[in-house]
Amino acid sequence: MNILTETNFAFLGPRRAGKVRDIYERNGKLVIITTDRHSSFDRIIAHIPWKGQVLNQVSAWWFERTKDIVPNHVLAVPDPNVTVARKCTMLPVEAVVRGYLTGVTDTAAWTRYAAGERTFGGTHLPEGMRKNQRLPQPIFDPTTKEAAHDRTLTPEQMIAEGFITRDLFDRVKATALALFARGQDLAARNGLILVDTKYEFGLGADGGLVLIDEIHTPDSSRYWQRDSYADRFAAGGEPQYFDKEFLRLWFRDHCDPYRDATLPPAPPELVQELSRRYVAMYEQITGTKFAYGETPILPRIESNLKSFAF
Ligand SMILES: Nc1ncnc2c1ncn2[C@@H]1O[C@H](COP(=O)(O)OP(=O)(O)O)[C@@H](O)[C@H]1O
Ligand SMILES: [Mg+2]
């Protein structure tokens, strides 16, 4: 099995590595290579075959179908794992949009609602809502992007603390909600509910808002199966969802992923299962068959980038 763990393309210049993506800069353009790295507990826990291609191509699919709403950073997709993008000045705000009251982490909307919070990003929610219930309307619930960890601030706090101007905040909010509406609409046609997501925006050279990074991928978004939602919700059960947790849980049960210097290797059958699920998500989201890229991956990318006219 061919896996893209990392790249080191000297001909592209210095590399910057995010958790999942390797980024190079060429002629003021970014070369963003999505690898198969899988992160959890703030570290890489495994490499999942085809995951990089799935993320890159799912994003490309959505960028194409939302470019009438807001310009995005895509200049070209010269390889299944690569996007050549406009370099933008990143806004320090994660534009989170939620369509349903769900989640289990501290910052999740359901956790906060269950603890008594009723106002989310300026929207007041009624009493008596249940876990996984559809919200009266999607809410914009942004967090800050910070080195330490992201915080959920009210719009007023964000503006007062200088993260963003009022005008820009309003544009980000309106754009994120419009993107989410499009996302829910297209997802529904392929039997999915787009439950919640997070967008990143930048400013282009002309000062205009640009959608960057990734959009509506299985890593940035939660999806549920649409046909079983109503029955399961009525019965008090959990919706049918794209489950990636099992790999994370294996690590939690077999080592101390926050402390151990090295981690045990992930069980191959779990890695394969997760890989199959990413490919299945690609196929359901886009409604098209996944076209496995040619292998070996690394020389393929190198050759595609060497012949790309920057
Ligand atoms: N067009 C762009 N301009 C500037 N920065 C970008 C652009 N697109 C994505 N990025 C940034 O590149 C990085 C992508 O790599 P990734 O591995 O996802 O990083 P992270 O570990 O921060 O999630 C992110 O920090 C993202 O904000
Ligand atoms: Mg990222």
Short mmCIF file of C-alpha atoms and ligand atoms in Angstrom, two decimals:
data_model
loop_
_atom_site.label_atom_id
_atom_site.label_comp_id
_atom_site.label_asym_id
_atom_site.label_seq_id
_atom_site.Cartn_x
_atom_site.Cartn_y
_atom_site.Cartn_z
CA MET A 1 0.00 0.00 0.00
CA ASN A 2 1.34 3.37 -0.93
CA ILE A 3 1.21 6.04 1.74
CA LEU A 4 2.15 9.71 1.60
CA THR A 5 3.80 10.43 4.95
CA GLU A 6 5.76 13.54 4.05
CA THR A 7 7.39 15.37 1.19
CA ASN A 8 10.79 16.99 0.85
CA PHE A 9 10.91 18.66 -2.51
CA ALA A 10 14.13 20.68 -2.54
CA PHE A 11 13.20 22.08 -5.96
CA LEU A 12 10.23 23.86 -4.35
CA GLY A 13 12.33 25.56 -1.66
CA PRO A 14 11.80 25.49 2.10
CA ARG A 15 8.94 23.43 3.46
CA ARG A 16 6.53 24.38 6.19
CA ALA A 17 4.72 21.43 7.74
CA GLY A 18 1.30 21.64 9.35
CA LYS A 19 -0.15 18.63 11.09
CA VAL A 20 -1.59 17.28 7.88
CA ARG A 21 -0.26 19.44 5.05
CA ASP A 22 3.20 20.28 3.67
CA ILE A 23 3.38 23.79 2.29
CA TYR A 24 5.88 25.37 -0.07
CA GLU A 25 5.95 28.85 -1.54
CA ARG A 26 6.69 29.47 -5.18
CA ASN A 27 6.40 32.82 -6.96
CA GLY A 28 4.11 34.10 -4.21
CA LYS A 29 1.85 31.05 -4.60
CA LEU A 30 1.39 28.29 -2.05
CA VAL A 31 1.86 24.67 -2.98
CA ILE A 32 -0.30 22.81 -0.47
CA ILE A 33 0.27 19.06 -0.38
CA THR A 34 -2.23 17.10 1.69
CA THR A 35 -0.51 14.03 3.15
CA ASP A 36 -1.95 10.90 4.75
CA ARG A 37 -0.91 12.03 8.23
CA HIS A 38 -3.63 11.52 10.82
CA SER A 39 -3.49 13.65 13.93
CA SER A 40 -5.09 13.35 17.31
CA PHE A 41 -4.02 14.32 20.83
CA ASP A 42 -1.98 17.08 19.08
CA ARG A 43 0.33 14.55 17.42
CA ILE A 44 0.45 12.19 14.46
CA ILE A 45 -1.05 8.86 15.48
CA ALA A 46 -1.12 7.05 12.13
CA HIS A 47 -0.97 7.36 8.35
CA ILE A 48 -4.20 6.57 6.58
CA PRO A 49 -3.92 5.43 2.94
CA TRP A 50 -5.76 7.74 0.50
CA LYS A 51 -6.77 10.19 3.20
CA GLY A 52 -4.69 13.01 1.71
CA GLN A 53 -6.23 12.57 -1.71
CA VAL A 54 -9.73 12.39 -0.21
CA LEU A 55 -9.28 15.63 1.73
CA ASN A 56 -7.72 17.48 -1.19
CA GLN A 57 -10.35 16.35 -3.68
CA VAL A 58 -13.34 16.82 -1.37
CA SER A 59 -12.17 20.39 -0.77
CA ALA A 60 -11.64 20.95 -4.49
CA TRP A 61 -15.17 19.67 -5.16
CA TRP A 62 -16.71 22.10 -2.67
CA PHE A 63 -14.51 25.06 -3.63
CA GLU A 64 -15.77 24.67 -7.19
CA ARG A 65 -19.39 24.59 -6.01
CA THR A 66 -19.17 27.61 -3.71
CA LYS A 67 -17.02 30.02 -5.72
CA ASP A 68 -20.10 32.05 -6.68
CA ILE A 69 -20.57 32.81 -2.95
CA VAL A 70 -17.00 33.82 -2.13
CA PRO A 71 -13.70 33.66 -4.01
CA ASN A 72 -11.43 30.88 -2.76
CA HIS A 73 -7.69 30.32 -2.72
CA VAL A 74 -7.58 27.60 -5.41
CA LEU A 75 -5.50 28.41 -8.48
CA ALA A 76 -5.02 24.85 -9.70
CA VAL A 77 -5.17 21.21 -8.61
CA PRO A 78 -2.18 19.81 -10.50
CA ASP A 79 -2.20 16.45 -8.67
CA PRO A 80 -4.79 14.48 -6.64
CA ASN A 81 -2.95 15.46 -3.43
CA VAL A 82 -1.96 19.02 -4.36
CA THR A 83 -3.59 22.42 -4.50
CA VAL A 84 -1.75 25.47 -5.77
CA ALA A 85 -3.28 28.35 -3.87
CA ARG A 86 -3.25 32.09 -3.55
CA LYS A 87 -1.28 33.10 -0.49
CA CYS A 88 -3.51 35.07 1.84
CA THR A 89 -3.21 36.87 5.16
CA MET A 90 -5.03 34.57 7.51
CA LEU A 91 -7.75 35.94 9.74
CA PRO A 92 -7.32 34.82 13.38
CA VAL A 93 -10.88 33.53 13.58
CA GLU A 94 -12.22 30.04 13.00
CA ALA A 95 -15.63 30.48 11.43
CA VAL A 96 -17.60 27.69 13.08
CA VAL A 97 -21.19 27.15 11.88
CA ARG A 98 -23.56 24.74 13.58
CA GLY A 99 -26.81 23.38 12.24
CA TYR A 100 -27.59 20.99 15.11
CA LEU A 101 -27.17 20.91 18.86
CA THR A 102 -24.54 18.21 19.30
CA GLY A 103 -21.00 17.26 20.32
CA VAL A 104 -19.34 15.97 23.47
CA THR A 105 -16.21 18.08 23.99
CA ASP A 106 -16.05 21.12 26.30
CA THR A 107 -16.52 23.57 23.45
CA ALA A 108 -19.34 21.60 21.76
CA ALA A 109 -22.69 23.34 21.51
CA TRP A 110 -24.57 20.53 23.26
CA THR A 111 -22.12 20.48 26.20
CA ARG A 112 -22.52 24.23 26.63
CA TYR A 113 -26.30 24.11 26.21
CA ALA A 114 -26.59 21.28 28.76
CA ALA A 115 -24.55 23.43 31.17
CA GLY A 116 -27.09 26.25 30.84
CA GLU A 117 -25.64 28.43 28.07
CA ARG A 118 -28.36 29.77 25.80
CA THR A 119 -26.70 32.41 23.63
CA PHE A 120 -24.45 31.18 20.83
CA GLY A 121 -22.69 33.69 18.60
CA GLY A 122 -25.47 36.19 19.27
CA THR A 123 -28.36 33.71 18.74
CA HIS A 124 -30.61 32.89 21.68
CA LEU A 125 -31.81 29.28 21.84
CA PRO A 126 -35.10 28.17 23.40
CA GLU A 127 -35.40 26.02 26.53
CA GLY A 128 -35.96 22.27 26.34
CA MET A 129 -33.88 21.40 23.32
CA ARG A 130 -32.48 17.87 23.08
CA LYS A 131 -29.10 16.52 22.04
CA ASN A 132 -28.78 16.23 18.23
CA GLN A 133 -31.84 18.42 17.62
CA ARG A 134 -31.87 20.65 14.58
CA LEU A 135 -31.36 24.31 15.51
CA PRO A 136 -34.12 26.79 14.58
CA GLN A 137 -31.54 28.22 12.18
CA PRO A 138 -27.79 27.61 11.70
CA ILE A 139 -25.71 29.61 14.14
CA PHE A 140 -22.37 31.29 13.64
CA ASP A 141 -20.27 30.31 16.65
CA PRO A 142 -16.70 31.45 15.96
CA THR A 143 -13.57 30.76 17.99
CA THR A 144 -10.27 32.56 17.96
CA LYS A 145 -7.23 30.93 16.34
CA GLU A 146 -4.53 31.10 18.94
CA ALA A 147 -1.24 29.39 19.67
CA ALA A 148 -2.28 28.07 23.10
CA HIS A 149 -5.79 26.94 22.33
CA ASP A 150 -8.83 28.28 20.56
CA ARG A 151 -11.36 30.18 22.62
CA THR A 152 -15.03 30.73 22.04
CA LEU A 153 -15.58 34.47 22.38
CA THR A 154 -18.66 36.55 21.82
CA PRO A 155 -18.54 38.76 18.72
CA GLU A 156 -18.21 41.78 21.01
CA GLN A 157 -15.21 40.26 22.82
CA MET A 158 -13.52 39.37 19.54
CA ILE A 159 -13.93 42.88 18.23
CA ALA A 160 -12.97 44.47 21.56
CA GLU A 161 -9.84 42.29 21.85
CA GLY A 162 -8.80 43.37 18.37
CA PHE A 163 -9.03 40.00 16.63
CA ILE A 164 -11.17 41.41 13.87
CA THR A 165 -12.98 44.60 12.91
CA ARG A 166 -16.75 44.83 13.07
CA ASP A 167 -17.04 45.17 9.33
CA LEU A 168 -14.89 42.13 8.64
CA PHE A 169 -16.68 40.13 11.32
CA ASP A 170 -20.01 40.83 9.67
CA ARG A 171 -18.67 39.80 6.26
CA VAL A 172 -17.16 36.57 7.64
CA LYS A 173 -20.41 35.72 9.39
CA ALA A 174 -22.64 36.35 6.38
CA THR A 175 -20.29 34.42 4.10
CA ALA A 176 -19.93 31.46 6.48
CA LEU A 177 -23.71 31.17 6.82
CA ALA A 178 -24.18 31.33 3.06
CA LEU A 179 -21.54 28.64 2.54
CA PHE A 180 -23.19 26.47 5.15
CA ALA A 181 -26.60 26.80 3.50
CA ARG A 182 -25.09 25.71 0.18
CA GLY A 183 -23.30 22.87 1.97
CA GLN A 184 -26.48 21.59 3.59
CA ASP A 185 -28.34 21.82 0.32
CA LEU A 186 -25.79 19.87 -1.74
CA ALA A 187 -25.12 17.36 1.04
CA ALA A 188 -28.84 16.57 1.26
CA ARG A 189 -28.90 15.59 -2.41
CA ASN A 190 -26.39 12.85 -1.62
CA GLY A 191 -28.19 11.60 1.46
CA LEU A 192 -26.16 13.54 4.02
CA ILE A 193 -26.80 16.14 6.66
CA LEU A 194 -24.03 18.70 7.02
CA VAL A 195 -24.22 19.05 10.80
CA ASP A 196 -21.49 21.57 11.56
CA THR A 197 -18.24 22.82 10.10
CA LYS A 198 -15.42 25.31 10.38
CA TYR A 199 -14.10 27.67 7.72
CA GLU A 200 -10.88 29.64 7.52
CA PHE A 201 -10.74 32.94 5.70
CA GLY A 202 -7.92 35.12 4.53
CA LEU A 203 -7.55 38.47 2.89
CA GLY A 204 -6.31 38.56 -0.67
CA ALA A 205 -3.85 41.11 -2.07
CA ASP A 206 -6.80 43.39 -2.91
CA GLY A 207 -8.16 43.19 0.66
CA GLY A 208 -11.11 41.01 -0.35
CA LEU A 209 -12.31 38.05 1.67
CA VAL A 210 -10.99 34.68 0.41
CA LEU A 211 -11.98 31.20 1.58
CA ILE A 212 -8.78 29.25 2.31
CA ASP A 213 -7.54 25.96 3.76
CA GLU A 214 -10.23 23.28 3.37
CA ILE A 215 -14.00 23.16 3.01
CA HIS A 216 -16.62 20.62 4.13
CA THR A 217 -14.09 17.78 4.47
CA PRO A 218 -14.62 14.87 6.87
CA ASP A 219 -11.91 16.49 9.04
CA SER A 220 -13.43 19.96 9.23
CA SER A 221 -17.08 18.95 9.26
CA ARG A 222 -19.53 16.58 10.84
CA TYR A 223 -21.88 14.66 8.54
CA TRP A 224 -24.85 12.44 9.45
CA GLN A 225 -26.86 10.08 7.28
CA ARG A 226 -30.05 11.83 6.32
CA ASP A 227 -32.48 8.93 5.88
CA SER A 228 -32.06 7.51 9.39
CA TYR A 229 -31.87 10.82 11.27
CA ALA A 230 -35.54 11.39 12.11
CA ASP A 231 -36.21 7.87 13.41
CA ARG A 232 -33.06 7.75 15.46
CA PHE A 233 -33.65 11.20 16.93
CA ALA A 234 -37.26 10.30 17.80
CA ALA A 235 -36.07 7.09 19.50
CA GLY A 236 -33.47 9.03 21.50
CA GLY A 237 -30.57 7.31 19.71
CA GLU A 238 -27.46 8.75 18.14
CA PRO A 239 -27.55 9.65 14.44
CA GLN A 240 -25.67 7.46 11.98
CA TYR A 241 -22.36 9.23 11.54
CA PHE A 242 -18.96 8.89 9.94
CA ASP A 243 -17.03 7.36 12.80
CA LYS A 244 -13.30 8.07 13.04
CA GLU A 245 -13.18 7.76 16.82
CA PHE A 246 -12.31 4.08 16.99
CA LEU A 247 -8.64 4.69 16.12
CA ARG A 248 -8.34 7.45 18.69
CA LEU A 249 -9.97 5.23 21.29
CA TRP A 250 -7.53 2.40 20.55
CA PHE A 251 -4.62 4.72 21.35
CA ARG A 252 -6.29 6.00 24.47
CA ASP A 253 -6.75 2.39 25.65
CA HIS A 254 -3.27 1.13 24.70
CA CYS A 255 -0.91 3.92 25.73
CA ASP A 256 -0.81 7.43 27.16
CA PRO A 257 -0.99 9.46 23.94
CA TYR A 258 -0.52 12.75 25.77
CA ARG A 259 2.70 11.63 27.54
CA ASP A 260 4.46 8.70 25.86
CA ALA A 261 7.48 9.71 23.77
CA THR A 262 6.75 7.11 21.12
CA LEU A 263 3.43 5.52 20.33
CA PRO A 264 2.75 1.90 19.45
CA PRO A 265 1.98 1.36 15.75
CA ALA A 266 -1.71 1.52 14.92
CA PRO A 267 -3.25 -1.90 14.22
CA PRO A 268 -3.24 -2.34 10.40
CA GLU A 269 -6.86 -3.52 10.29
CA LEU A 270 -8.02 -0.34 12.03
CA VAL A 271 -5.96 1.79 9.64
CA GLN A 272 -7.48 -0.05 6.66
CA GLU A 273 -10.97 0.40 8.04
CA LEU A 274 -10.46 4.13 8.50
CA SER A 275 -9.06 4.38 4.98
CA ARG A 276 -12.15 2.63 3.60
CA ARG A 277 -14.37 5.08 5.49
CA TYR A 278 -12.58 8.14 4.12
CA VAL A 279 -12.98 6.81 0.58
CA ALA A 280 -16.66 6.04 1.25
CA MET A 281 -17.14 9.59 2.51
CA TYR A 282 -15.55 10.97 -0.64
CA GLU A 283 -17.94 8.92 -2.73
CA GLN A 284 -21.05 9.90 -0.83
CA ILE A 285 -20.21 13.60 -0.53
CA THR A 286 -19.34 14.01 -4.21
CA GLY A 287 -21.67 11.33 -5.57
CA THR A 288 -18.80 10.02 -7.71
CA LYS A 289 -16.53 6.99 -7.60
CA PHE A 290 -13.14 7.61 -5.99
CA ALA A 291 -10.39 7.44 -8.63
CA TYR A 292 -7.36 6.09 -6.80
CA GLY A 293 -4.34 8.16 -7.84
CA GLU A 294 -1.45 6.51 -9.60
CA THR A 295 1.19 4.99 -7.36
CA PRO A 296 3.88 5.40 -6.23
CA ILE A 297 2.54 8.71 -4.98
CA LEU A 298 5.69 10.68 -4.24
CA PRO A 299 7.31 10.55 -7.72
CA ARG A 300 3.91 11.21 -9.28
CA ILE A 301 3.53 14.43 -7.28
CA GLU A 302 7.09 15.45 -8.05
CA SER A 303 6.56 14.99 -11.76
CA ASN A 304 3.21 16.82 -11.75
CA LEU A 305 4.76 19.76 -9.90
CA LYS A 306 7.88 19.88 -12.07
CA SER A 307 5.74 20.28 -15.15
CA PHE A 308 3.42 22.86 -13.56
CA ALA A 309 3.85 26.40 -14.85
CA PHE A 310 4.00 28.58 -11.74
N1 LIG B 1 -4.39 30.23 1.05
C1 LIG B 1 -3.77 30.19 2.25
N2 LIG B 1 -3.01 31.24 2.64
C2 LIG B 1 -2.34 31.20 3.83
N3 LIG B 1 -2.40 30.16 4.69
C3 LIG B 1 -3.15 29.08 4.35
C4 LIG B 1 -3.86 29.05 3.11
N4 LIG B 1 -4.52 27.86 3.05
C5 LIG B 1 -4.23 27.19 4.17
N5 LIG B 1 -3.41 27.90 4.98
C6 LIG B 1 -2.83 27.47 6.26
O1 LIG B 1 -1.97 26.36 5.98
C7 LIG B 1 -2.04 25.37 7.00
C8 LIG B 1 -2.52 24.03 6.43
O2 LIG B 1 -1.84 22.93 6.99
P1 LIG B 1 -2.49 21.99 8.11
O3 LIG B 1 -1.66 20.76 8.16
O4 LIG B 1 -3.96 21.85 7.88
O5 LIG B 1 -2.19 22.90 9.36
P2 LIG B 1 -2.76 22.84 10.86
O6 LIG B 1 -1.87 21.87 11.58
O7 LIG B 1 -2.52 24.26 11.31
O8 LIG B 1 -4.20 22.46 10.75
C9 LIG B 1 -3.00 25.91 8.03
O9 LIG B 1 -2.27 26.57 9.05
C10 LIG B 1 -3.85 26.91 7.24
O10 LIG B 1 -4.37 27.88 8.06
MG MG B 2 -5.66 22.18 9.26
#
